[in-house]
Amino acid sequence: MTPPAAQPANAPQDDLQWIATFLDAQAADLGAARNTLLAYGRDLKDVASWLGHKNRAFGSASRDDIEAYLIACDAEGLARATRARRLSAIKQIYRFAFDEGWRSDNPAIQIKGPGRQKALPKTLEVIEVDRLLDAARQSGRNLSDRLRNTCMMELLYATGMRVSELVGLPVAAARGDPRMLLVLGKGGKERMVPLSPPARDALAAWLTTRDTAEEAAVAKGAAPSRFLFPSRGKSGHLTRHRFYLLIKEFAVAGGLPPEAVSPHTLRHAFATHLLTNGADLRAIQALLGHADIATTEIYTHVLDAQLSELVLEHHPLARRDTGSDQPLQQDDDGPTE
């Protein structure tokens, strides 16, 4: 068993202090997104709790301790992606601790994780997207709700934005009938995304209604909102959770299974439909705001599946032209009818 390392005098003495200092640095130095910080915090608190029950802490844990924690996560039945994410958080905090001189070693540096399954993203056919957009146009308590719903769905499909980017859009970005929107993505990185004519029309219609309602609210003493989709909630804008529920409502109204539709599904549809129609993978990477082209390449698998299906359905060698539409059957001696 690897002995625990001695903790330098300058290291925080409490695991929660380790986590808090680490998260502060991630936010200040790397501009980590709030959701990323929340995920790191949850995972690292789970690690700290497990270590505490073993009379260990971040400052004294060994490689064997960390591997034992990962084995316990596996025994608990946690998904491979969850275990990989927790190991990533552990590696990040120990890399930070080593750089800060809190530890003279990095006990997690050589631990290999379970990896992540490369599941193909769930997407939608063009006709299914059309049904969602039609449902959004007709869903809402009043005209204002319907215009807002239409605008959000048109923008989401036209740009491939993440839902957090969509609901947090500042109204200033939408002024002046823009052909492109400036989007603030993960890590504070900005990118430009073009707007389709339907999205621009929906945006203009919503802005007129939004501004009228805003003027009436300000006249009554309310503070003006800086968001394109304002809300009276704590965030000041429509929340991700609220939009998640809305898109489920649109799915039901459009005759689609709600479990197959989410804001991220529409992002996948945006990328898949662009690729299917000949868009360059690097251009799609820039539009989606992916830091690594490898993240975008998963969409090529969707295209590969579509191309394979196309060949099987339409290539003359995939069928025997005998007046029958039955495909060839394979046996031990070769293809037969």
Coordinates of C-alpha atoms in Angstrom, one line a residue:
M1 CA 0.0 0.0 0.0
T2 CA 1.3 3.4 -0.9
P3 CA 1.9 5.6 2.2
P4 CA 0.0 8.9 2.3
A5 CA 2.1 11.9 1.5
A6 CA 2.9 14.5 4.3
Q7 CA 0.9 17.6 3.9
P8 CA 3.0 20.9 3.6
A9 CA 2.4 23.6 6.1
N10 CA 0.9 26.0 3.5
A11 CA -1.9 23.7 2.5
P12 CA -5.4 24.2 3.7
Q13 CA -6.1 22.0 6.7
D14 CA -9.8 21.2 5.8
D15 CA -11.0 19.4 2.7
L16 CA -13.8 22.0 2.2
Q17 CA -11.2 24.7 2.1
W18 CA -9.3 22.8 -0.5
I19 CA -12.4 22.6 -2.6
A20 CA -13.4 26.2 -2.1
T21 CA -10.0 27.5 -3.0
F22 CA -9.7 25.2 -6.0
L23 CA -13.1 26.4 -7.4
D24 CA -12.3 30.0 -6.8
A25 CA -9.1 29.5 -8.9
Q26 CA -11.1 27.8 -11.6
A27 CA -13.5 30.6 -11.8
A28 CA -10.9 33.4 -11.7
D29 CA -8.1 32.0 -13.8
L30 CA -9.9 29.8 -16.3
G31 CA -13.3 31.4 -16.4
A32 CA -15.0 28.1 -15.7
A33 CA -18.8 28.1 -16.3
R34 CA -21.1 28.1 -13.2
N35 CA -22.5 24.7 -14.1
T36 CA -18.9 23.3 -14.4
L37 CA -18.0 24.7 -11.0
L38 CA -21.2 23.2 -9.5
A39 CA -20.4 19.8 -10.9
Y40 CA -16.8 19.9 -9.6
G41 CA -18.1 20.9 -6.2
R42 CA -20.6 18.1 -6.0
D43 CA -18.1 15.5 -7.1
L44 CA -15.3 16.7 -4.8
K45 CA -17.5 16.8 -1.8
D46 CA -18.5 13.2 -2.4
V47 CA -14.8 12.3 -2.6
A48 CA -14.0 14.2 0.6
S49 CA -16.9 12.5 2.4
W50 CA -15.7 9.1 1.4
L51 CA -12.1 9.9 2.4
G52 CA -13.3 11.2 5.7
H53 CA -14.9 7.9 6.5
K54 CA -11.5 6.3 5.9
N55 CA -9.7 8.8 8.1
R56 CA -8.1 10.3 5.1
A57 CA -8.2 13.8 3.5
F58 CA -7.1 15.4 0.2
G59 CA -3.8 16.3 1.8
S60 CA -3.0 12.7 3.0
A61 CA -4.7 10.4 0.5
S62 CA -2.6 8.1 -1.6
R63 CA -3.0 6.6 -5.0
D64 CA -4.4 3.5 -3.4
D65 CA -7.0 5.5 -1.6
I66 CA -8.2 7.2 -4.8
E67 CA -8.3 3.9 -6.6
A68 CA -10.3 2.4 -3.7
Y69 CA -12.8 5.3 -4.0
L70 CA -13.2 4.6 -7.7
I71 CA -13.8 0.9 -7.1
A72 CA -16.4 1.9 -4.5
C73 CA -18.1 4.1 -7.1
D74 CA -18.2 1.2 -9.5
A75 CA -19.6 -1.2 -6.9
E76 CA -22.3 1.5 -6.2
G77 CA -23.4 1.1 -9.8
L78 CA -22.5 4.5 -11.0
A79 CA -22.4 5.0 -14.7
R80 CA -19.1 5.0 -16.5
A81 CA -19.5 8.6 -17.5
T82 CA -20.1 9.6 -13.9
R83 CA -17.0 7.7 -12.7
A84 CA -14.9 9.3 -15.4
R85 CA -16.2 12.8 -14.5
R86 CA -15.3 12.2 -10.8
L87 CA -11.8 11.1 -11.6
S88 CA -11.4 14.1 -13.8
A89 CA -12.4 16.4 -10.9
I90 CA -9.9 14.5 -8.6
K91 CA -7.1 14.9 -11.2
Q92 CA -7.9 18.6 -11.6
I93 CA -7.7 19.4 -7.8
Y94 CA -4.5 17.4 -7.3
R95 CA -2.9 19.1 -10.3
F96 CA -3.8 22.4 -8.7
A97 CA -2.6 21.3 -5.3
F98 CA 0.8 20.2 -6.8
D99 CA 1.2 23.5 -8.6
E100 CA 0.3 25.4 -5.4
G101 CA 2.8 23.4 -3.4
W102 CA 0.1 21.9 -1.1
R103 CA 1.5 18.5 -2.0
S104 CA 4.9 17.4 -3.1
D105 CA 3.3 14.6 -5.3
N106 CA 0.3 14.1 -7.4
P107 CA -1.3 10.8 -6.4
A108 CA -3.9 10.8 -9.2
I109 CA -1.5 11.5 -12.1
Q110 CA -1.1 7.9 -13.3
I111 CA -4.6 6.7 -12.6
K112 CA -6.5 5.7 -15.8
G113 CA -10.2 6.2 -15.8
P114 CA -13.0 4.0 -17.3
G115 CA -13.3 6.3 -20.3
R116 CA -16.5 7.5 -21.8
Q117 CA -18.9 5.8 -24.1
K118 CA -19.2 7.6 -27.4
A119 CA -22.9 7.4 -27.8
L120 CA -24.4 8.8 -30.9
P121 CA -26.2 12.0 -30.2
K122 CA -30.0 11.8 -30.4
T123 CA -31.3 14.0 -33.2
L124 CA -34.4 14.9 -35.1
E125 CA -35.5 14.7 -38.7
V126 CA -36.2 18.0 -40.5
I127 CA -40.0 17.2 -40.5
E128 CA -39.9 16.7 -36.8
V129 CA -38.2 20.0 -36.2
D130 CA -40.9 21.6 -38.4
R131 CA -43.5 20.1 -36.2
L132 CA -41.8 21.4 -33.1
L133 CA -41.6 24.9 -34.5
D134 CA -45.3 24.8 -35.5
A135 CA -46.2 23.7 -32.0
A136 CA -44.2 26.6 -30.5
R137 CA -46.1 29.1 -32.7
Q138 CA -49.4 27.9 -31.3
S139 CA -48.4 27.2 -27.7
G140 CA -48.8 29.8 -24.9
R141 CA -51.4 31.6 -22.8
N142 CA -51.4 34.7 -25.0
L143 CA -49.8 36.3 -28.1
S144 CA -46.8 37.4 -26.1
D145 CA -46.0 33.8 -24.9
R146 CA -46.5 32.5 -28.4
L147 CA -44.1 35.1 -29.9
R148 CA -41.5 34.4 -27.2
N149 CA -41.8 30.6 -27.7
T150 CA -41.5 31.0 -31.5
C151 CA -38.4 33.2 -31.1
M152 CA -36.6 30.9 -28.7
M153 CA -37.2 27.8 -30.9
E154 CA -36.2 29.6 -34.1
L155 CA -33.1 30.9 -32.5
L156 CA -32.1 27.6 -31.0
Y157 CA -32.5 25.7 -34.3
A158 CA -31.0 28.5 -36.4
T159 CA -27.8 28.8 -34.3
G160 CA -27.3 25.5 -32.4
M161 CA -26.8 27.5 -29.2
R162 CA -26.7 25.8 -25.8
V163 CA -29.8 26.4 -23.8
S164 CA -27.9 28.3 -21.2
E165 CA -26.6 30.6 -23.9
L166 CA -30.0 31.1 -25.3
V167 CA -31.9 32.0 -22.1
G168 CA -29.0 34.3 -21.0
L169 CA -28.9 36.3 -24.2
P170 CA -28.7 40.1 -23.5
V171 CA -31.3 42.1 -25.4
A172 CA -28.5 44.4 -26.6
A173 CA -27.2 41.6 -28.8
A174 CA -30.5 41.5 -30.7
R175 CA -30.9 45.2 -31.5
G176 CA -30.7 46.5 -35.0
D177 CA -32.1 43.5 -37.0
P178 CA -28.8 41.6 -36.7
R179 CA -27.7 39.1 -39.3
M180 CA -25.5 37.5 -36.7
L181 CA -25.6 37.1 -32.9
L182 CA -22.7 37.4 -30.5
V183 CA -22.9 34.5 -28.1
L184 CA -21.0 34.1 -24.8
G185 CA -20.2 30.5 -24.5
K186 CA -18.3 28.2 -22.1
G187 CA -15.3 29.6 -20.4
G188 CA -16.4 33.2 -21.3
K189 CA -15.5 32.5 -25.0
E190 CA -17.4 34.6 -27.5
R191 CA -18.5 33.4 -31.0
M192 CA -20.7 34.7 -33.8
V193 CA -23.6 32.7 -35.1
P194 CA -25.6 33.6 -38.2
L195 CA -29.4 34.0 -38.1
S196 CA -31.7 32.5 -40.7
P197 CA -34.5 34.7 -42.2
P198 CA -37.2 32.9 -40.1
A199 CA -35.2 33.4 -37.0
R200 CA -34.7 37.1 -37.7
D201 CA -38.5 37.6 -38.4
A202 CA -39.3 35.8 -35.1
L203 CA -36.7 37.9 -33.2
A204 CA -38.1 41.2 -34.6
A205 CA -41.7 40.2 -33.7
W206 CA -40.7 39.2 -30.2
L207 CA -38.7 42.3 -29.6
T208 CA -41.6 44.6 -30.4
T209 CA -43.8 42.8 -27.9
R210 CA -41.1 42.5 -25.3
D211 CA -40.2 46.2 -25.5
T212 CA -43.9 47.2 -25.2
A213 CA -44.3 45.1 -22.0
E214 CA -41.0 46.4 -20.7
E215 CA -42.0 50.0 -21.1
A216 CA -45.3 49.4 -19.3
A217 CA -43.4 47.7 -16.4
V218 CA -40.8 50.5 -16.1
A219 CA -43.6 53.1 -16.1
K220 CA -44.9 51.3 -13.0
G221 CA -41.5 51.5 -11.3
A222 CA -39.9 48.2 -12.3
A223 CA -36.2 48.1 -13.2
P224 CA -35.5 47.5 -16.9
S225 CA -34.2 44.0 -17.8
R226 CA -31.0 43.5 -19.7
F227 CA -32.1 40.1 -21.0
L228 CA -33.8 39.2 -24.3
F229 CA -36.1 36.7 -22.4
P230 CA -36.7 38.5 -19.1
S231 CA -38.3 36.9 -16.1
R232 CA -39.3 38.0 -12.6
G233 CA -37.3 35.1 -11.1
K234 CA -34.0 35.4 -9.3
S235 CA -31.8 35.0 -12.4
G236 CA -33.7 37.8 -14.2
H237 CA -34.3 35.7 -17.3
L238 CA -36.2 32.6 -18.3
T239 CA -34.4 29.6 -16.7
R240 CA -33.0 26.5 -18.4
H241 CA -35.5 24.3 -16.4
R242 CA -38.5 26.4 -17.6
F243 CA -37.4 26.1 -21.2
Y244 CA -36.8 22.4 -20.8
L245 CA -40.4 22.0 -19.7
L246 CA -41.6 24.2 -22.5
I247 CA -39.9 22.1 -25.2
K248 CA -41.5 19.0 -23.7
E249 CA -44.9 20.7 -24.1
F250 CA -44.1 21.6 -27.7
A251 CA -43.1 17.9 -28.4
V252 CA -46.5 16.7 -27.1
A253 CA -48.4 19.3 -29.1
G254 CA -46.4 18.4 -32.2
G255 CA -47.1 14.7 -31.8
L256 CA -43.5 13.7 -30.8
P257 CA -42.5 11.6 -27.9
P258 CA -41.4 14.1 -25.2
E259 CA -38.6 11.8 -24.0
A260 CA -37.0 12.1 -27.4
V261 CA -36.9 15.9 -27.4
S262 CA -34.8 18.3 -25.3
P263 CA -33.0 21.6 -25.9
H264 CA -29.8 19.6 -26.6
T265 CA -31.6 17.4 -29.2
L266 CA -32.3 20.6 -31.2
R267 CA -28.6 21.5 -31.0
H268 CA -27.7 18.1 -32.3
A269 CA -30.3 18.5 -35.1
F270 CA -28.8 21.8 -36.1
A271 CA -25.3 20.2 -36.5
T272 CA -26.5 17.0 -38.2
H273 CA -28.7 18.8 -40.7
L274 CA -25.8 21.2 -41.6
L275 CA -23.4 18.3 -42.1
T276 CA -25.9 16.3 -44.1
N277 CA -26.3 19.3 -46.4
G278 CA -22.6 19.6 -47.0
A279 CA -21.3 22.0 -44.3
D280 CA -17.7 21.9 -43.4
L281 CA -16.9 20.2 -40.1
R282 CA -14.6 23.0 -39.0
A283 CA -17.4 25.5 -39.7
I284 CA -19.8 23.5 -37.6
Q285 CA -17.2 23.3 -34.8
A286 CA -17.0 27.1 -34.8
L287 CA -20.8 27.5 -34.8
L288 CA -21.2 25.1 -31.9
G289 CA -18.4 26.6 -29.9
H290 CA -16.5 23.3 -29.5
A291 CA -12.9 23.8 -28.3
D292 CA -11.8 20.5 -29.9
I293 CA -12.7 19.2 -33.4
A294 CA -12.9 15.7 -31.9
T295 CA -16.1 16.8 -30.1
T296 CA -17.7 17.8 -33.3
E297 CA -16.5 14.6 -35.2
I298 CA -19.2 12.6 -33.4
Y299 CA -21.7 14.0 -35.9
T300 CA -19.8 12.2 -38.8
H301 CA -21.0 8.9 -37.3
V302 CA -24.6 10.1 -37.7
L303 CA -23.9 11.0 -41.3
D304 CA -22.1 7.6 -41.8
A305 CA -25.2 5.8 -40.6
Q306 CA -27.4 7.8 -43.0
L307 CA -25.1 7.2 -45.9
S308 CA -25.0 3.5 -45.2
E309 CA -28.8 3.4 -45.1
L310 CA -28.9 5.3 -48.4
V311 CA -26.7 2.8 -50.1
L312 CA -28.6 -0.2 -48.8
E313 CA -31.9 1.3 -50.0
H314 CA -30.9 2.6 -53.4
H315 CA -27.6 1.1 -54.6
P316 CA -28.3 -1.4 -57.4
L317 CA -25.9 -4.0 -56.0
A318 CA -27.9 -4.0 -52.7
R319 CA -30.8 -5.7 -54.4
R320 CA -31.2 -8.3 -57.2
D321 CA -33.3 -6.8 -60.0
T322 CA -35.8 -9.6 -60.4
G323 CA -38.9 -7.6 -60.1
S324 CA -38.9 -8.2 -56.3
D325 CA -38.0 -5.6 -53.7
Q326 CA -36.7 -8.3 -51.3
P327 CA -33.0 -7.8 -50.4
L328 CA -30.5 -10.5 -50.8
Q329 CA -30.2 -13.1 -48.1
Q330 CA -26.9 -14.5 -47.0
D331 CA -26.3 -18.2 -46.2
D332 CA -23.2 -20.3 -45.9
D333 CA -22.8 -20.7 -49.6
G334 CA -23.3 -17.1 -50.5
P335 CA -26.2 -14.8 -51.4
T336 CA -29.5 -16.4 -52.4
E337 CA -33.0 -15.2 -52.8

